[in-house]
mmCIF file with all atom_site columns, C-alpha atoms in Angstrom:
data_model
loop_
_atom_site.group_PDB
_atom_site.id
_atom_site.type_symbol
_atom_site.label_atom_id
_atom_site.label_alt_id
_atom_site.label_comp_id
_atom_site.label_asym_id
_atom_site.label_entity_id
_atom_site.label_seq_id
_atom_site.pdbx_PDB_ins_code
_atom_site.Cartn_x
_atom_site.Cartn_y
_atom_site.Cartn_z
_atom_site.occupancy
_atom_site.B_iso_or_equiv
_atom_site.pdbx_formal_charge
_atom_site.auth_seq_id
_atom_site.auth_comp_id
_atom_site.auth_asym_id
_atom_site.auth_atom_id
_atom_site.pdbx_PDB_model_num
ATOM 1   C CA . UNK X 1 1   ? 134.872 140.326 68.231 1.00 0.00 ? 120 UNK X CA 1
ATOM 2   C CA . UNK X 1 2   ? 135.085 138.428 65.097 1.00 0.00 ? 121 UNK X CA 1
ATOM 3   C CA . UNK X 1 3   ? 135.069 139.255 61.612 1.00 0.00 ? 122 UNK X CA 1
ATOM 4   C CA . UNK X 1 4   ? 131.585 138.008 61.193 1.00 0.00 ? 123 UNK X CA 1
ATOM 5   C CA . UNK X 1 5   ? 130.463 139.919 64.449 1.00 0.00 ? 124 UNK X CA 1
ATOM 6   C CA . UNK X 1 6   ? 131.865 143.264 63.316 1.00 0.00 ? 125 UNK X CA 1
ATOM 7   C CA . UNK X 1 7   ? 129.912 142.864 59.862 1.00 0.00 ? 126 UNK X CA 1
ATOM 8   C CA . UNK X 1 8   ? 126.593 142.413 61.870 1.00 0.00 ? 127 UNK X CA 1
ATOM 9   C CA . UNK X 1 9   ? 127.407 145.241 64.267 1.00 0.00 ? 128 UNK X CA 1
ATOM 10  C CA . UNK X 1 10  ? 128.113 147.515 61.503 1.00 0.00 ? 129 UNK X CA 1
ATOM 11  C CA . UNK X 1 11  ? 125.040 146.058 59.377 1.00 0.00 ? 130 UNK X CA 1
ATOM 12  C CA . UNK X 1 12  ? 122.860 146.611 62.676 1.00 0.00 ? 131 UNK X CA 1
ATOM 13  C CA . UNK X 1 13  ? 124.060 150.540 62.755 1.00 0.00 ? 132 UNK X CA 1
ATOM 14  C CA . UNK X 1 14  ? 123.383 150.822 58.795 1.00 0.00 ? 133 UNK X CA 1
ATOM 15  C CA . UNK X 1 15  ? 119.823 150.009 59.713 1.00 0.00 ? 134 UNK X CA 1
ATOM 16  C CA . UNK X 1 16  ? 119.317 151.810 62.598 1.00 0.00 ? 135 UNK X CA 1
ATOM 17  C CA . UNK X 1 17  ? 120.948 155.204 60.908 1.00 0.00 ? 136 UNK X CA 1
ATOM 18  C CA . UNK X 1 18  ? 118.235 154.488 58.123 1.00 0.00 ? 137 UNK X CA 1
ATOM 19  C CA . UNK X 1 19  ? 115.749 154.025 59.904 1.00 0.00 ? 138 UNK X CA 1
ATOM 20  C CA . UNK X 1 20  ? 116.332 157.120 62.205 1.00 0.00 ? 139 UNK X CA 1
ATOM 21  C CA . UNK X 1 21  ? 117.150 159.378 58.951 1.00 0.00 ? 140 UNK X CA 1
ATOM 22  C CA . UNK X 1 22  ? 113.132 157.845 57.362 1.00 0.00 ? 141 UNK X CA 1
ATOM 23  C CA . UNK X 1 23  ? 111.459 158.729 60.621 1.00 0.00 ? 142 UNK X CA 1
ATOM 24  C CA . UNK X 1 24  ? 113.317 162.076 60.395 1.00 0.00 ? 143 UNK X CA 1
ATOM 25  C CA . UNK X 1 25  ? 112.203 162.671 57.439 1.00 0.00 ? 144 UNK X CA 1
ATOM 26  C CA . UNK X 1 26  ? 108.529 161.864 57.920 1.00 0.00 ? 145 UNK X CA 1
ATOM 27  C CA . UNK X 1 27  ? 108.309 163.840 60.424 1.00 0.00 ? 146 UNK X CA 1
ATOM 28  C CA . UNK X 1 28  ? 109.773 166.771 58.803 1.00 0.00 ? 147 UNK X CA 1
ATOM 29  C CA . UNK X 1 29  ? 107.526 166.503 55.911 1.00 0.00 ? 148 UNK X CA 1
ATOM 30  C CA . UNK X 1 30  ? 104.305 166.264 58.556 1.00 0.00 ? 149 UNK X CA 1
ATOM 31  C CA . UNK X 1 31  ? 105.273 169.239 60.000 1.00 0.00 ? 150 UNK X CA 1
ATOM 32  C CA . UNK X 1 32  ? 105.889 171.249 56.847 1.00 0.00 ? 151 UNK X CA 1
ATOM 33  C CA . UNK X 1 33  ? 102.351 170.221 55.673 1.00 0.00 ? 152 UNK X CA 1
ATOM 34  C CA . UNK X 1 34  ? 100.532 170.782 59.371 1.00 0.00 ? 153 UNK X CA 1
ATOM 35  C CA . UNK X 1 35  ? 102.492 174.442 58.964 1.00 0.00 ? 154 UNK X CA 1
ATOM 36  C CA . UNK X 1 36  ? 100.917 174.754 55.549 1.00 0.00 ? 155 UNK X CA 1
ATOM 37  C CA . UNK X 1 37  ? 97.652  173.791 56.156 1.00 0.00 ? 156 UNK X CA 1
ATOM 38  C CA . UNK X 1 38  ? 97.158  175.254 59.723 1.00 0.00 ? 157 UNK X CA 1
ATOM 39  C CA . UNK X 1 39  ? 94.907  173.576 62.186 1.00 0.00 ? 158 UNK X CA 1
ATOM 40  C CA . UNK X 1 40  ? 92.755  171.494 59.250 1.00 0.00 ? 159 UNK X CA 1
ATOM 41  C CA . UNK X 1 41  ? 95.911  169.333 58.431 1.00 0.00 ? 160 UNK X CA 1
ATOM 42  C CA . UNK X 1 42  ? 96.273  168.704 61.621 1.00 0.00 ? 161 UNK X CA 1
ATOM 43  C CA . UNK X 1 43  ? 92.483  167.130 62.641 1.00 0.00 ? 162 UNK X CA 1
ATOM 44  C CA . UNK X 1 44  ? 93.093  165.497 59.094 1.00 0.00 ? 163 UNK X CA 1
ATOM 45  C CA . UNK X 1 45  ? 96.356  163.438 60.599 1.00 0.00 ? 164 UNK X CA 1
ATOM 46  C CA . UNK X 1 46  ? 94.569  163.184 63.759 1.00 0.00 ? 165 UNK X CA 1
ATOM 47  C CA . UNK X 1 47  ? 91.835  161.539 61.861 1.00 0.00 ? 166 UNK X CA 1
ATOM 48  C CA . UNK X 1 48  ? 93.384  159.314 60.061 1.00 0.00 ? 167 UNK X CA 1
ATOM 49  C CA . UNK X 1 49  ? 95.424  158.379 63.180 1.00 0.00 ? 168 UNK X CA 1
ATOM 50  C CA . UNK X 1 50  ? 92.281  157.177 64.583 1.00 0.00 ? 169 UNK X CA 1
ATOM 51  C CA . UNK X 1 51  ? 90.740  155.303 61.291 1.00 0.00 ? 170 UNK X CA 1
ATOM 52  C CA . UNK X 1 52  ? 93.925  153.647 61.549 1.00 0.00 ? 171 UNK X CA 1
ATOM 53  C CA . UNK X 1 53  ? 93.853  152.620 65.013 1.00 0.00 ? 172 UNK X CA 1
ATOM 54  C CA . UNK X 1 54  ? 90.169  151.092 64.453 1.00 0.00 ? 173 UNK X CA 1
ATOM 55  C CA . UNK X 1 55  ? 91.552  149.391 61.837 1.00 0.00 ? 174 UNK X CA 1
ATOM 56  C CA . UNK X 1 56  ? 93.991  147.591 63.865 1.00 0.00 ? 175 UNK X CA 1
ATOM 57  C CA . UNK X 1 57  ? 92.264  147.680 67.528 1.00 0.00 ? 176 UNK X CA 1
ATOM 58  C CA . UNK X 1 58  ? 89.929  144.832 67.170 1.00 0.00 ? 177 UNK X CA 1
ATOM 59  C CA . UNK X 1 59  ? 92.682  142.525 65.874 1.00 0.00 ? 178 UNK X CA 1
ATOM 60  C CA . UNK X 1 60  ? 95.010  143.549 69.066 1.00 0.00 ? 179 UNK X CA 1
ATOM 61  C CA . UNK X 1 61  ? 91.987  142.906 71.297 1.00 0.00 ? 180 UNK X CA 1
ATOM 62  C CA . UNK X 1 62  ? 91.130  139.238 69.818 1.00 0.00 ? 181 UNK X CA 1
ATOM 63  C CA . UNK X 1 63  ? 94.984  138.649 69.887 1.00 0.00 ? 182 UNK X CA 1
ATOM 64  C CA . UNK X 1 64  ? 95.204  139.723 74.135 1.00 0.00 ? 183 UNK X CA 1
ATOM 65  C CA . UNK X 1 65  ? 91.372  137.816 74.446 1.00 0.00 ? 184 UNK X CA 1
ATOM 66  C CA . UNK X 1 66  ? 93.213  134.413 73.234 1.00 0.00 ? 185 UNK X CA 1
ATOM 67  C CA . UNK X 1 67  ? 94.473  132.020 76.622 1.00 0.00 ? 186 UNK X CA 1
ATOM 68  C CA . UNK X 1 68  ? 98.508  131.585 76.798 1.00 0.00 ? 187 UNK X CA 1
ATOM 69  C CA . UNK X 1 69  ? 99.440  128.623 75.222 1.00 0.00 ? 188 UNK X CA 1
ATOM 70  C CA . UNK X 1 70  ? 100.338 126.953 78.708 1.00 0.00 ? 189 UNK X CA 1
ATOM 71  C CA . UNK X 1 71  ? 96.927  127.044 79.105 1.00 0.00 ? 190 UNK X CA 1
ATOM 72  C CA . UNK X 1 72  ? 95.267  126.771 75.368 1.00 0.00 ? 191 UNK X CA 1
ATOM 73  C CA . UNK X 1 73  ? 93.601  123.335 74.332 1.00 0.00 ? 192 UNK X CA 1
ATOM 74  C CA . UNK X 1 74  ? 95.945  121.336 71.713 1.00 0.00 ? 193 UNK X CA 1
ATOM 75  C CA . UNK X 1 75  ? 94.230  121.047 68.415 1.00 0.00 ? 194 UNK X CA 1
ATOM 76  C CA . UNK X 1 76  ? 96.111  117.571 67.791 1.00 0.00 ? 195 UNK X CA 1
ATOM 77  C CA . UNK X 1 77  ? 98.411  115.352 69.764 1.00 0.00 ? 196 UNK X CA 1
ATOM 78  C CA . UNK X 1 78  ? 101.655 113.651 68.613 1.00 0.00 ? 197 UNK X CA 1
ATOM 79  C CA . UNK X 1 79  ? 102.383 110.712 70.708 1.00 0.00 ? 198 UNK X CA 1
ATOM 80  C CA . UNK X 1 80  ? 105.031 107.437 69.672 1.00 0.00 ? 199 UNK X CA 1
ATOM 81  C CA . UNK X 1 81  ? 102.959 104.795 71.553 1.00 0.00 ? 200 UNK X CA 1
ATOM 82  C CA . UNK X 1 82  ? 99.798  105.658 69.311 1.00 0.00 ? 201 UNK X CA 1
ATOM 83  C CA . UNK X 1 83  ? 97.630  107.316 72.231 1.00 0.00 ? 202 UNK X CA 1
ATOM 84  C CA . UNK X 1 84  ? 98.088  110.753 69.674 1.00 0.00 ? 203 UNK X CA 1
ATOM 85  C CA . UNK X 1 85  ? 96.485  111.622 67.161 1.00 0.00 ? 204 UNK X CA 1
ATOM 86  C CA . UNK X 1 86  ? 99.801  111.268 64.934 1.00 0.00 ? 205 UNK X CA 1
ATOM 87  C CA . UNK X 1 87  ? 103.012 109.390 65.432 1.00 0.00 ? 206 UNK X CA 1
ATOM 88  C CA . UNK X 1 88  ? 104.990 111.767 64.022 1.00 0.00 ? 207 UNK X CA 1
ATOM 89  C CA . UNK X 1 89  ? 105.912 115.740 64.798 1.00 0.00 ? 208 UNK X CA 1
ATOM 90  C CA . UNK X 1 90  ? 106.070 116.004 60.652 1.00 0.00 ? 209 UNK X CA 1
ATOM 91  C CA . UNK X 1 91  ? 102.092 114.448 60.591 1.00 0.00 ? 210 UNK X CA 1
ATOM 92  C CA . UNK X 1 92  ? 101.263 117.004 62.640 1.00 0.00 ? 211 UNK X CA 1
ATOM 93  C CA . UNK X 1 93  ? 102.689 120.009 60.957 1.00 0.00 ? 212 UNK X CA 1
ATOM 94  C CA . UNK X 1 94  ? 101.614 118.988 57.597 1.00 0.00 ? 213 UNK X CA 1
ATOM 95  C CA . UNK X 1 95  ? 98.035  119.333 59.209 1.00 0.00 ? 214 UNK X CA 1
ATOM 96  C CA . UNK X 1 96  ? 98.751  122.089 60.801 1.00 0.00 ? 215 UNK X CA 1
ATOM 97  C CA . UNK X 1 97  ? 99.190  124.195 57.068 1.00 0.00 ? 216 UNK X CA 1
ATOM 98  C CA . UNK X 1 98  ? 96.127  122.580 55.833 1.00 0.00 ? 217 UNK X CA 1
ATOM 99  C CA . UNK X 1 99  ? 94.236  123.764 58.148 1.00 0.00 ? 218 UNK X CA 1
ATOM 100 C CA . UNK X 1 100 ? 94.602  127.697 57.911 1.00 0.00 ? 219 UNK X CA 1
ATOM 101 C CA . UNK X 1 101 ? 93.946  128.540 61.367 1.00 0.00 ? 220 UNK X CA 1
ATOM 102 C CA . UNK X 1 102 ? 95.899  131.505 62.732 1.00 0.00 ? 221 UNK X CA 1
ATOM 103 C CA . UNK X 1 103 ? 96.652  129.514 65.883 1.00 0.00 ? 222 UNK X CA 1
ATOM 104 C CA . UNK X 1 104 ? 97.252  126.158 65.825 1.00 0.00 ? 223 UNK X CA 1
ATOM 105 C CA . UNK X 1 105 ? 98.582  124.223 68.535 1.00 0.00 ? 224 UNK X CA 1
ATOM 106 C CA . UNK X 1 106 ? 100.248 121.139 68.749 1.00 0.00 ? 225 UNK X CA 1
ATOM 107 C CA . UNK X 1 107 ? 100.948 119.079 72.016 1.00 0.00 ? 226 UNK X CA 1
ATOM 108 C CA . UNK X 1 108 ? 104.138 116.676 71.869 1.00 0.00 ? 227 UNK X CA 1
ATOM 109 C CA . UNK X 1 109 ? 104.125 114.064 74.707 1.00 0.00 ? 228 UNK X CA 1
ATOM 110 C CA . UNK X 1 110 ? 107.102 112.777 76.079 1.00 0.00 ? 229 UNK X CA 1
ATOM 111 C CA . UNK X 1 111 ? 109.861 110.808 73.546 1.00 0.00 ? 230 UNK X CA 1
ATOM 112 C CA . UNK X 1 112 ? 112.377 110.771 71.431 1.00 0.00 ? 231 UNK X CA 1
ATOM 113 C CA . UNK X 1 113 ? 111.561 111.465 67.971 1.00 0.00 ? 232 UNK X CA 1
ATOM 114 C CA . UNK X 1 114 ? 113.734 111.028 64.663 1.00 0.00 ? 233 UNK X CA 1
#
């Protein structure tokens, strides 16, 4: 392992020892407050569990609804010979941010491009 190997590993356990000590933590404090407040802190966690899963359970759903992008229909083509939309991969992308669409995909036929 070299030097700059080491420094990730060790970087990579700082994390994951901080991480483990926040969760630790959290879940401390939630139980100290559930043992506090009896039963009604804990349907108040529980509900706010839930809000928060309606929150984000409509945007998983449209995400899994969407087709793989093996089988998704190219929003512009890049193609050298001019049968494409653009000639160029960098035509494309600068589209591509213009157009603020969460998915946005780009087919690139066959070529070399520089």
């Amino acid at each position: 392992m070299g030097t700059s190997m080491a420094t990730k590993v060790v970087l990579l356990l700082v994390v994951v020892f901080t991480i483990s000590v926040i969760l630790a933590f959290q879940t401390a404090s939630a139980d100290e407050e559930t043992s506090k407040g009896g039963v009604l802190s804990r349907n108040v966690s529980e509900q706010s569990i839930q809000e928060r899963e309606a929150r984000v359970r409509p945007r998983l759903v449209r995400e899994m609804k969407r087709p793989p992008l093996a089988t998704a229909r190219a929003n512009v083509v890049v193609a050298q010979d001019g049968s494409g939309n653009y000639r160029t991969v960098k035509e494309a992308l600068d589209v591509s941010r213009r157009s603020g669409a969460s998915r946005f995909v780009i087919h690139v036929k066959r070529g070399i491009y520089r």
